[in-house]
Short mmCIF file of C-alpha atoms and ligand atoms in Angstrom, two decimals:
data_model
loop_
_atom_site.label_atom_id
_atom_site.label_comp_id
_atom_site.label_asym_id
_atom_site.label_seq_id
_atom_site.Cartn_x
_atom_site.Cartn_y
_atom_site.Cartn_z
CA UNK A 27 0.18 0.19 -0.08
CA UNK A 28 1.01 3.54 -0.95
CA UNK A 29 2.49 5.92 2.31
CA UNK A 30 3.58 8.98 1.12
CA UNK A 31 6.07 8.91 4.29
CA UNK A 32 9.38 11.59 2.57
CA UNK A 33 7.36 13.14 0.29
CA UNK A 34 10.12 13.67 -2.57
CA UNK A 35 8.89 10.05 -3.36
CA UNK A 36 5.67 11.26 -5.37
CA UNK A 37 5.72 13.46 -8.36
CA UNK A 38 1.41 13.57 -8.24
CA UNK A 39 0.91 11.56 -10.78
CA UNK A 40 -1.99 9.77 -9.86
CA UNK A 41 -1.69 6.76 -11.52
CA UNK A 42 -1.43 4.81 -7.88
CA UNK A 43 -5.44 6.19 -7.53
CA UNK A 44 -6.63 5.38 -11.02
CA UNK A 45 -5.40 2.30 -10.90
CA UNK A 46 -6.97 0.61 -7.52
CA UNK A 47 -9.85 -1.15 -7.61
CA UNK A 48 -11.73 -0.97 -4.46
CA UNK A 49 -11.07 2.78 -5.39
CA UNK A 50 -9.81 3.84 -1.95
CA UNK A 51 -6.77 6.06 -2.52
CA UNK A 52 -7.75 9.67 -3.35
CA UNK A 53 -5.68 12.73 -3.73
CA UNK A 54 -5.40 15.83 -0.90
CA UNK A 55 -3.62 18.80 -1.16
CA UNK A 56 -0.80 19.21 0.95
CA UNK A 57 0.46 22.36 3.40
CA UNK A 58 2.53 23.91 -0.05
CA UNK A 59 -0.86 22.91 -2.47
CA UNK A 60 0.79 19.95 -3.96
CA UNK A 61 -1.91 16.56 -4.14
CA UNK A 62 -0.79 14.05 -2.33
CA UNK A 63 -2.29 10.72 -2.33
CA UNK A 64 -4.43 9.11 1.27
CA UNK A 65 -5.65 4.70 1.41
CA UNK A 66 -8.79 5.34 2.69
CA UNK A 67 -7.03 2.14 5.02
CA UNK A 68 -10.58 0.41 6.16
CA UNK A 69 -11.18 -0.37 2.14
CA UNK A 70 -7.51 -1.24 1.28
CA UNK A 71 -7.78 -5.38 0.52
CA UNK A 72 -3.30 -4.79 0.40
CA UNK A 73 -3.13 -6.01 -2.83
CA UNK A 74 0.47 -3.87 -3.55
CA UNK A 75 -1.35 -2.83 -7.41
CA UNK A 76 -0.68 0.97 -6.23
CA UNK A 77 3.55 0.11 -5.39
CA UNK A 78 3.44 -1.62 -9.17
CA UNK A 79 2.31 1.37 -10.97
CA UNK A 80 4.45 4.02 -9.55
CA UNK A 81 7.39 5.09 -11.44
CA UNK A 82 9.03 6.62 -8.32
CA UNK A 83 9.14 3.38 -6.80
CA UNK A 84 9.62 1.58 -10.36
CA UNK A 85 12.40 4.02 -12.35
CA UNK A 86 12.95 3.10 -15.56
CA UNK A 87 16.59 3.25 -17.22
CA UNK A 88 18.26 6.27 -18.63
CA UNK A 89 17.75 5.84 -22.72
CA UNK A 90 20.13 8.03 -25.31
CA UNK A 91 17.89 9.17 -28.07
CA UNK A 92 17.92 7.82 -31.27
CA UNK A 93 17.96 11.61 -32.80
CA UNK A 94 18.23 14.37 -32.36
CA UNK A 95 16.59 17.81 -34.17
CA UNK A 96 16.89 21.33 -33.77
CA UNK A 97 12.81 22.15 -35.05
CA UNK A 98 10.42 25.05 -35.99
CA UNK A 99 6.86 24.56 -37.18
CA UNK A 100 7.54 26.31 -41.44
CA UNK A 101 3.14 27.56 -39.72
CA UNK A 102 5.23 30.77 -38.77
CA UNK A 103 1.56 32.32 -37.21
CA UNK A 104 1.42 28.51 -35.10
CA UNK A 105 5.05 29.37 -33.91
CA UNK A 106 5.00 32.56 -32.89
CA UNK A 107 1.20 31.21 -31.12
CA UNK A 108 3.53 28.69 -29.41
CA UNK A 109 5.87 28.18 -26.16
CA UNK A 110 8.59 27.02 -28.23
CA UNK A 111 8.83 25.88 -31.68
CA UNK A 112 5.34 25.15 -32.36
CA UNK A 113 5.95 20.64 -32.92
CA UNK A 114 3.09 19.96 -29.86
CA UNK A 115 0.80 21.59 -33.01
CA UNK A 116 2.42 20.29 -35.33
CA UNK A 117 1.57 15.97 -33.79
CA UNK A 118 -1.44 17.65 -32.43
CA UNK A 119 -3.80 18.17 -35.92
CA UNK A 120 -2.21 15.38 -37.73
CA UNK A 121 -3.38 13.10 -34.87
CA UNK A 122 -7.25 14.64 -35.14
CA UNK A 123 -7.60 15.10 -38.46
CA UNK A 124 -6.30 11.03 -38.36
CA UNK A 125 -9.02 10.29 -36.38
CA UNK A 126 -7.26 10.24 -32.61
CA UNK A 127 -7.53 12.12 -29.10
CA UNK A 128 -4.78 14.55 -27.83
CA UNK A 129 -4.48 15.21 -24.23
CA UNK A 130 -2.75 17.73 -22.68
CA UNK A 131 -3.26 20.66 -20.02
CA UNK A 132 -5.46 23.32 -19.92
CA UNK A 133 -6.29 26.39 -17.83
CA UNK A 134 -9.50 25.24 -16.76
CA UNK A 135 -12.74 28.03 -15.52
CA UNK A 136 -10.51 29.28 -12.05
CA UNK A 137 -7.81 29.75 -14.05
CA UNK A 138 -6.33 25.99 -12.52
CA UNK A 139 -4.71 24.14 -14.95
CA UNK A 140 -5.86 20.71 -15.34
CA UNK A 141 -5.30 17.88 -17.96
CA UNK A 142 -7.52 16.95 -20.65
CA UNK A 143 -8.57 15.67 -24.45
CA UNK A 144 -9.28 17.52 -27.35
CA UNK A 145 -10.71 15.43 -30.68
CA UNK A 146 -11.94 18.96 -32.91
CA UNK A 147 -8.72 21.42 -33.90
CA UNK A 148 -10.76 24.41 -32.31
CA UNK A 149 -10.27 22.03 -28.91
CA UNK A 150 -7.02 22.02 -29.45
CA UNK A 151 -5.70 25.89 -28.97
CA UNK A 152 -6.53 25.92 -24.49
CA UNK A 153 -3.96 22.99 -25.20
CA UNK A 154 -1.11 25.32 -26.47
CA UNK A 155 1.63 27.22 -24.77
CA UNK A 156 3.47 26.02 -21.01
CA UNK A 157 1.65 26.34 -18.55
CA UNK A 158 4.33 26.88 -15.75
CA UNK A 159 1.89 24.63 -12.69
CA UNK A 160 2.12 20.50 -11.99
CA UNK A 161 -1.10 20.19 -14.08
CA UNK A 162 -4.26 17.78 -11.80
CA UNK A 163 -4.18 14.44 -13.90
CA UNK A 164 -7.58 13.47 -13.18
CA UNK A 165 -8.87 10.47 -14.53
CA UNK A 166 -7.14 11.19 -17.33
CA UNK A 167 -5.49 7.57 -18.11
CA UNK A 168 -8.82 5.94 -17.98
CA UNK A 169 -9.75 7.73 -20.13
CA UNK A 170 -6.40 7.86 -22.10
CA UNK A 171 -6.41 3.82 -21.79
CA UNK A 172 -10.14 3.83 -22.83
CA UNK A 173 -9.32 5.41 -26.08
CA UNK A 174 -6.94 2.74 -26.84
CA UNK A 175 -8.95 -0.18 -25.77
CA UNK A 176 -11.82 1.10 -28.65
CA UNK A 177 -8.86 1.23 -31.12
CA UNK A 178 -8.77 5.78 -31.45
CA UNK A 179 -4.77 7.07 -31.78
CA UNK A 180 -4.26 8.56 -28.66
CA UNK A 181 -1.53 11.58 -28.33
CA UNK A 182 -0.19 11.93 -25.11
CA UNK A 183 1.59 15.02 -23.66
CA UNK A 184 2.66 15.68 -20.51
CA UNK A 185 5.28 16.72 -17.75
CA UNK A 186 7.85 13.70 -17.86
CA UNK A 187 7.09 11.84 -14.48
CA UNK A 188 3.52 12.29 -16.28
CA UNK A 189 4.00 10.07 -19.09
CA UNK A 190 6.71 7.96 -16.70
CA UNK A 191 3.25 6.99 -15.01
CA UNK A 192 0.93 6.55 -17.95
CA UNK A 193 3.49 3.80 -19.44
CA UNK A 194 3.11 2.54 -15.61
CA UNK A 195 -0.38 2.70 -15.18
CA UNK A 196 -1.12 0.96 -18.58
CA UNK A 197 1.14 -1.62 -18.62
CA UNK A 198 1.23 -2.41 -21.37
CA UNK A 199 2.58 -1.07 -24.97
CA UNK A 200 -0.34 0.67 -27.73
CA UNK A 201 0.78 0.43 -31.35
CA UNK A 202 -1.95 3.39 -31.03
CA UNK A 203 -0.04 5.49 -28.19
CA UNK A 204 2.34 8.20 -29.04
CA UNK A 205 3.64 9.85 -25.62
CA UNK A 206 5.85 12.70 -25.82
CA UNK A 207 6.90 14.86 -23.15
CA UNK A 208 9.32 17.96 -22.77
CA UNK A 209 12.76 18.74 -21.47
CA UNK A 210 11.00 19.60 -16.66
CA UNK A 211 12.31 22.06 -14.46
CA UNK A 212 9.86 21.15 -12.64
CA UNK A 213 6.48 22.17 -11.46
CA UNK A 214 4.98 24.99 -9.77
CA UNK A 215 2.91 24.35 -6.85
CA UNK A 216 -0.82 25.01 -8.10
CA UNK A 217 -1.36 26.52 -4.16
CA UNK A 218 0.93 28.75 -4.72
CA UNK A 219 -0.34 29.92 -8.21
CA UNK A 220 -4.32 29.59 -6.64
CA UNK A 221 -3.05 32.50 -4.33
CA UNK A 222 -1.11 34.63 -6.61
CA UNK A 223 -3.86 35.06 -9.13
CA UNK A 224 -5.84 36.12 -5.52
CA UNK A 225 -3.16 38.46 -5.09
CA UNK A 226 -3.81 40.37 -8.54
CA UNK A 227 -6.57 39.80 -8.60
CA UNK A 228 -7.16 42.06 -5.75
CA UNK A 229 -4.50 44.37 -7.25
CA UNK A 230 -2.02 43.60 -4.48
CA UNK A 231 1.25 43.93 -7.03
CA UNK A 232 4.20 43.18 -6.20
CA UNK A 233 7.00 46.40 -6.62
CA UNK A 234 9.06 45.28 -9.36
CA UNK A 235 5.37 44.45 -11.58
CA UNK A 236 4.03 47.28 -10.59
CA UNK A 237 6.00 49.47 -12.31
CA UNK A 238 6.69 47.28 -15.52
CA UNK A 239 6.52 49.88 -17.68
CA UNK A 240 3.70 47.07 -19.78
CA UNK A 241 1.46 47.45 -16.35
CA UNK A 242 -1.28 48.09 -16.43
CA UNK A 243 -2.72 48.60 -12.74
CA UNK A 244 -5.31 50.14 -11.90
CA UNK A 245 -8.47 49.13 -10.54
CA UNK A 246 -11.00 50.15 -7.28
CA UNK A 247 -12.22 47.56 -5.29
CA UNK A 248 -15.66 47.67 -6.89
CA UNK A 249 -14.19 47.13 -10.52
CA UNK A 250 -13.13 44.08 -9.54
CA UNK A 251 -11.29 42.41 -12.88
CA UNK A 252 -12.31 39.22 -14.18
CA UNK A 253 -9.01 37.30 -16.49
CA UNK A 254 -9.81 35.86 -19.43
CA UNK A 255 -5.97 34.85 -20.70
CA UNK A 256 -3.30 34.05 -19.55
CA UNK A 257 0.22 33.59 -21.25
CA UNK A 258 3.36 32.62 -19.51
CA UNK A 259 4.55 32.82 -22.70
CA UNK A 260 4.00 35.77 -24.58
CA UNK A 261 6.21 36.13 -27.77
CA UNK A 262 4.26 38.68 -29.68
CA UNK A 263 2.11 41.52 -28.31
CA UNK A 264 4.10 43.81 -26.09
CA UNK A 265 7.99 44.16 -27.88
CA UNK A 266 8.08 40.29 -26.30
CA UNK A 267 10.22 37.77 -28.43
CA UNK A 268 11.19 34.34 -27.88
CA UNK A 269 13.86 34.24 -25.09
CA UNK A 270 12.40 37.24 -24.02
CA UNK A 271 9.25 36.25 -23.51
CA UNK A 272 6.61 38.17 -21.03
CA UNK A 273 3.75 36.60 -18.78
CA UNK A 274 0.30 38.46 -19.89
CA UNK A 275 -2.49 38.63 -17.59
CA UNK A 276 -5.84 39.26 -19.79
CA UNK A 277 -9.23 40.79 -17.88
CA UNK A 278 -12.67 42.64 -18.86
CA UNK A 279 -13.37 45.14 -16.00
CA UNK A 280 -16.28 46.91 -15.00
CA UNK A 281 -15.22 50.44 -15.03
CA UNK A 282 -13.71 49.98 -18.86
CA UNK A 283 -16.72 49.12 -19.98
CA UNK A 284 -16.11 45.48 -20.39
CA UNK A 285 -13.64 45.91 -23.10
CA UNK A 286 -10.57 43.18 -22.96
CA UNK A 287 -7.49 44.97 -21.55
CA UNK A 288 -4.01 44.27 -20.22
CA UNK A 289 -3.46 44.11 -15.93
CA UNK A 290 -0.25 42.31 -16.43
CA UNK A 291 2.14 42.56 -18.73
CA UNK A 292 5.90 41.65 -17.47
CA UNK A 293 8.60 39.88 -18.88
CA UNK A 294 9.97 36.86 -17.67
CA UNK A 295 12.71 37.76 -15.60
CA UNK A 296 10.73 40.16 -14.07
CA UNK A 297 7.67 38.60 -13.38
CA UNK A 298 7.47 37.32 -8.85
CA UNK A 299 4.79 34.15 -10.00
CA UNK A 300 8.44 33.46 -12.58
CA UNK A 301 11.30 34.53 -10.84
CA UNK A 302 9.60 32.13 -7.79
CA UNK A 303 9.20 29.05 -10.29
CA UNK A 304 13.35 29.57 -11.82
CA UNK A 305 14.63 30.51 -8.86
CA UNK A 306 13.57 26.56 -7.41
CA UNK A 307 11.69 28.00 -4.53
CA UNK A 308 8.03 27.07 -4.39
CA UNK A 309 8.51 23.45 -6.77
CA UNK A 310 7.82 19.62 -5.99
CA UNK A 311 9.32 18.08 -3.78
CA UNK A 312 9.89 15.04 -5.59
CA UNK A 313 10.99 17.45 -8.73
CA UNK A 314 14.49 18.16 -6.55
CA UNK A 315 15.16 14.27 -7.45
CA UNK A 316 12.83 13.39 -10.17
CA UNK A 317 12.62 9.90 -11.22
CA UNK A 318 12.33 10.05 -14.74
CA UNK A 319 14.68 12.90 -16.48
CA UNK A 320 17.38 11.47 -19.17
CA UNK A 321 14.37 9.24 -21.62
CA UNK A 322 13.40 7.47 -18.68
CA UNK A 323 9.68 8.02 -19.27
CA UNK A 324 9.80 5.65 -21.99
CA UNK A 325 7.79 8.79 -24.06
CA UNK A 326 8.47 8.76 -28.01
CA UNK A 327 9.68 11.80 -28.22
CA UNK A 328 11.18 15.10 -25.59
CA UNK A 329 10.00 18.46 -26.97
CA UNK A 330 11.66 21.07 -25.95
CA UNK A 331 13.21 24.77 -26.32
CA UNK A 332 16.26 24.86 -28.05
CA UNK A 333 18.22 26.95 -25.70
CA UNK A 334 21.57 28.47 -26.76
CA UNK A 335 20.93 27.98 -30.34
CA UNK A 336 22.35 31.27 -31.16
CA UNK A 337 26.11 30.33 -30.76
CA UNK A 338 24.99 26.63 -32.17
CA UNK A 339 23.03 27.85 -35.57
CA UNK A 340 23.43 30.85 -36.01
CA UNK A 341 21.05 31.06 -39.05
CA UNK A 342 18.16 28.63 -38.17
CA UNK A 343 17.37 31.52 -34.71
CA UNK A 344 15.15 34.06 -35.83
CA UNK A 345 13.75 34.94 -32.24
CA UNK A 346 10.55 33.61 -32.69
CA UNK A 347 11.44 30.14 -31.76
CA UNK A 348 13.24 27.16 -32.53
CA UNK A 349 12.39 23.43 -30.18
CA UNK A 350 14.60 20.53 -29.86
CA UNK A 351 13.12 17.75 -30.39
CA UNK A 352 14.31 14.19 -29.40
CA UNK A 353 13.19 11.54 -30.57
CA UNK A 354 13.08 7.92 -28.35
CA UNK A 355 11.55 4.60 -30.26
CA UNK A 356 11.09 4.24 -34.27
CA UNK A 357 7.12 5.33 -33.95
CA UNK A 358 9.09 8.32 -33.09
CA UNK A 359 10.30 8.12 -36.42
CA UNK A 360 7.64 7.72 -38.50
CA UNK A 361 5.61 10.37 -36.86
CA UNK A 362 8.42 13.32 -36.17
CA UNK A 363 9.37 12.57 -39.95
CA UNK A 364 5.45 12.02 -40.97
CA UNK A 365 5.07 16.07 -40.27
CA UNK A 366 5.20 19.74 -41.75
CA UNK A 367 9.12 20.57 -40.05
CA UNK A 368 12.83 23.18 -41.11
CA UNK A 369 14.44 20.84 -38.72
CA UNK A 370 18.40 19.81 -38.54
CA UNK A 371 20.26 17.12 -37.13
CA UNK A 372 22.05 18.68 -33.82
CA UNK A 373 24.83 16.60 -31.79
CA UNK A 374 23.18 15.73 -28.66
CA UNK A 375 26.02 17.17 -26.62
CA UNK A 376 25.13 21.16 -28.73
CA UNK A 377 21.16 20.38 -27.47
CA UNK A 378 22.05 20.27 -23.56
CA UNK A 379 24.57 22.77 -23.45
CA UNK A 380 21.18 25.67 -21.90
CA UNK A 381 19.15 22.94 -20.77
CA UNK A 382 20.53 21.21 -17.66
CA UNK A 383 17.62 20.11 -16.74
CA UNK A 384 17.45 17.33 -19.14
CA UNK A 385 19.84 15.66 -17.59
CA UNK A 386 19.89 17.20 -13.96
CA UNK A 387 17.29 18.10 -11.48
CA UNK A 388 17.44 21.22 -10.16
CA UNK A 389 19.07 21.43 -6.72
CA UNK A 390 16.96 22.94 -3.26
CA UNK A 391 18.07 26.57 -2.99
CA UNK A 392 18.75 27.64 0.91
CA UNK A 393 15.21 30.25 0.53
CA UNK A 394 13.32 27.80 -0.11
CA UNK A 395 12.28 27.32 3.94
CA UNK A 396 12.56 30.93 4.27
CA UNK A 397 9.25 31.67 1.71
CA UNK A 398 7.15 28.03 3.07
CA UNK A 399 7.70 29.96 6.38
CA UNK A 400 6.32 33.52 5.31
CA UNK A 401 3.89 32.18 2.82
CA UNK A 402 2.50 29.84 5.63
CA UNK A 403 2.34 33.18 8.14
CA UNK A 404 0.32 34.16 5.41
CA UNK A 405 2.34 36.60 3.32
CA UNK A 406 2.43 38.01 -0.18
CA UNK A 407 4.28 36.00 -3.02
CA UNK A 408 6.36 39.53 -3.60
CA UNK A 409 7.06 39.16 0.69
CA UNK A 410 7.83 35.70 1.21
CA UNK A 411 10.06 35.71 -2.90
CA UNK A 412 11.47 38.94 -1.30
CA UNK A 413 11.82 36.96 2.09
CA UNK A 414 14.41 34.76 0.08
CA UNK A 415 16.15 37.47 -1.43
CA UNK A 416 17.67 39.09 2.11
CA UNK A 417 19.58 36.94 3.66
CA UNK A 418 19.14 36.87 7.70
CA UNK A 419 21.61 38.05 10.42
CA UNK A 420 23.07 34.95 11.41
CA UNK A 421 22.88 34.04 7.76
CA UNK A 422 24.98 37.13 7.17
CA UNK A 423 27.16 36.90 10.56
CA UNK A 424 27.72 33.32 9.46
CA UNK A 425 29.15 33.80 6.07
CA UNK A 426 31.22 37.26 7.22
CA UNK A 427 32.46 35.04 9.74
CA UNK A 428 33.58 31.35 7.15
CA UNK A 429 34.53 34.68 4.42
CA UNK A 430 37.44 36.45 7.12
CA UNK A 431 38.38 32.18 8.74
CA UNK A 432 38.86 31.74 5.29
CA UNK A 433 41.07 34.92 4.36
CA UNK A 434 42.86 34.30 8.25
CA UNK A 435 44.00 30.83 7.16
CA UNK A 436 45.37 31.68 3.89
CA UNK A 437 48.06 34.54 4.95
CA UNK A 438 49.11 32.16 7.14
CA UNK A 439 49.51 28.93 5.16
CA UNK A 440 51.35 31.67 3.04
C1 FAD B 28 6.51 22.75 -16.46
C2 FAD B 28 7.43 23.16 -17.47
C3 FAD B 28 8.15 23.16 -16.73
C4 FAD B 28 9.18 23.53 -18.86
N1 FAD B 28 10.88 23.59 -18.45
C5 FAD B 28 11.51 23.25 -18.71
C6 FAD B 28 12.88 23.01 -19.58
O1 FAD B 28 13.38 23.35 -18.01
N2 FAD B 28 13.58 23.24 -20.85
C7 FAD B 28 12.51 23.57 -22.07
O2 FAD B 28 13.14 24.14 -22.96
N3 FAD B 28 11.43 23.29 -22.00
C8 FAD B 28 10.79 23.23 -20.27
N4 FAD B 28 9.12 22.88 -20.70
C9 FAD B 28 8.91 22.89 -22.30
C10 FAD B 28 8.13 23.85 -22.59
O3 FAD B 28 8.47 25.11 -22.09
C11 FAD B 28 7.93 24.09 -24.36
O4 FAD B 28 6.20 23.55 -24.00
C12 FAD B 28 7.80 23.08 -25.03
O5 FAD B 28 9.31 23.38 -25.66
C13 FAD B 28 7.32 22.72 -26.47
O6 FAD B 28 6.88 23.79 -27.39
P1 FAD B 28 6.24 23.44 -28.50
O7 FAD B 28 6.24 24.84 -29.10
O8 FAD B 28 6.56 22.67 -28.73
O9 FAD B 28 4.38 23.78 -27.64
P2 FAD B 28 3.06 24.39 -26.53
O10 FAD B 28 2.25 24.42 -27.63
O11 FAD B 28 4.03 25.11 -26.10
O12 FAD B 28 2.89 23.41 -25.44
C14 FAD B 28 3.17 23.38 -24.41
C15 FAD B 28 2.93 21.73 -24.95
O13 FAD B 28 2.95 21.00 -23.57
C16 FAD B 28 2.00 20.82 -22.84
N5 FAD B 28 2.02 21.35 -21.23
C17 FAD B 28 1.37 22.17 -20.72
N6 FAD B 28 1.55 22.71 -19.76
C18 FAD B 28 1.68 22.11 -19.19
C19 FAD B 28 1.90 21.12 -17.57
N7 FAD B 28 1.76 22.68 -16.42
N8 FAD B 28 1.96 20.45 -17.34
C20 FAD B 28 2.10 18.58 -18.17
N9 FAD B 28 2.03 19.80 -19.43
C21 FAD B 28 1.83 20.57 -19.95
C22 FAD B 28 0.01 21.09 -23.67
O14 FAD B 28 -0.62 20.64 -23.13
C23 FAD B 28 1.44 21.00 -25.20
O15 FAD B 28 0.51 19.53 -24.71
C24 FAD B 28 8.82 23.30 -19.96
C25 FAD B 28 7.39 23.08 -20.16
C26 FAD B 28 6.58 23.15 -18.80
C27 FAD B 28 4.90 23.34 -19.07
S1 SF4 B 29 -2.60 -2.35 -1.74
FE1 SF4 B 29 -4.86 -2.32 -3.70
S2 SF4 B 29 -6.68 -2.48 -2.14
FE2 SF4 B 29 -4.40 -1.07 -0.98
S3 SF4 B 29 -5.20 0.90 -2.01
FE3 SF4 B 29 -3.15 -0.02 -2.92
S4 SF4 B 29 -4.09 -0.36 -5.09
FE4 SF4 B 29 -5.72 0.07 -3.13
S1 SF4 B 30 4.25 9.68 -7.47
FE1 SF4 B 30 1.90 9.18 -8.84
S2 SF4 B 30 1.69 6.32 -8.12
FE2 SF4 B 30 3.25 6.57 -6.96
S3 SF4 B 30 2.44 8.52 -5.51
FE3 SF4 B 30 2.43 10.01 -6.15
S4 SF4 B 30 0.33 9.53 -6.63
FE4 SF4 B 30 0.65 7.32 -6.59
S1 SF4 B 31 11.56 17.71 -12.73
FE1 SF4 B 31 10.42 15.47 -13.31
S2 SF4 B 31 9.26 14.88 -10.49
FE2 SF4 B 31 8.83 17.09 -11.60
S3 SF4 B 31 7.73 17.52 -12.23
FE3 SF4 B 31 9.15 17.73 -14.19
S4 SF4 B 31 9.48 15.86 -14.58
FE4 SF4 B 31 7.33 15.59 -12.69
#
């Protein structure tokens, strides 16, 4: 029976919940805002199935990809509307045209992130682009299994641990299943995201965002804005591009005649949620010892941003988005060769040089404890983040003593 003692040993894939024959496992949110499984012990028959499907307890060996490509979707509009090279939408459209089903992540009506499926071309749009929050996988493995057993093609896209969880859940290979993961830096907390959204809706600006030249934050409490769109990877509007992408939130406000307007627009490095994400303060504990990197997810393809393309192949880079594609299987080779991309062979080392998350998990930052200490006290995301940037007096004294000691030792040795 699954018992979560060490939270770093659960990536929240939901495979155990969906496979339990007694349906006695449910997911509950912890104090950091991540979901973990809980077993209703009196109902459990100790069959051990939950342990067998767990991708953390049963990790695969790393695989070297068969081929690696730099790739761009030839349709520029689609590429600009995607996070990086626009590879996902090509794979997805092809699947739909062949009568298949596409699983991916979208925002729900409360702007939280959930996995779902699309059966039409129109339903694909919400699945496009990265949402830097852990998606709730729900019952999507079960739904995918139903389609697979019914003979429909299924494209399933997710984090590497979600794809590893899906493969373990399904137990066997299906010819009609195609799985795609991405290089995964880690997933931020859905709880922090919810709080952050509340803060921006209530117009509690962070200092850095409130002062941004592209920010619009002028609502009174009587005219609470309603969010109408969120883009973590804005590449076109506001002067943003692929490498310097924007984080943009659109709203409708009664005071502005319900017109669509921009509530928040900042370059990603200045957005407080993105800072907390990229400084690894709000990642799921399992992301610091990821069970599914380096091809261990058993995906057919891994897609990602080709960071560093400007030094490897400058001519291929137009700052509108270049993807990197790692082909792991024969099925992956066949499908990738059938979509309409501009691509070129690249060396594995060149592809991962500026994208260490392919191979390595990020480290737990010193500031993580401080962030959560203030978060649990009810402080704003900005306040909690700001405290991590300012070391405590004790820490500063410790650093000073260490520096002075090292200097003294060095001069004694000399
Ligand atoms: C949390 C996260 C961390 C990432 N870390 C890195 C990294 O370190 N390095 C790197 O090069 N790339 C990373 N990526 C991938 C990158 O942002 C692009 O998604 C990828 O390059 C594919 O781009 P695209 O233009 O082909 O497709 P896009 O149109 O961007 O499609 C993205 C696909 O990912 C799915 N997706 C979006 N958000 C989530 C989510 N929260 N959970 C599961 N699936 C989701 C979508 O449904 C869609 O299928 C990360 C993505 C996410 C969501
Ligand atoms: S041991 Fe079997 S019955 Fe018990 S929680 Fe796990 S899967 Fe469910
Ligand atoms: S990693 Fe997935 S299968 Fe394993 S315990 Fe966590 S939710 Fe269950
Ligand atoms: S870093 Fe690993 S454990 Fe964390 S979400 Fe990504 S694939 Fe899952």
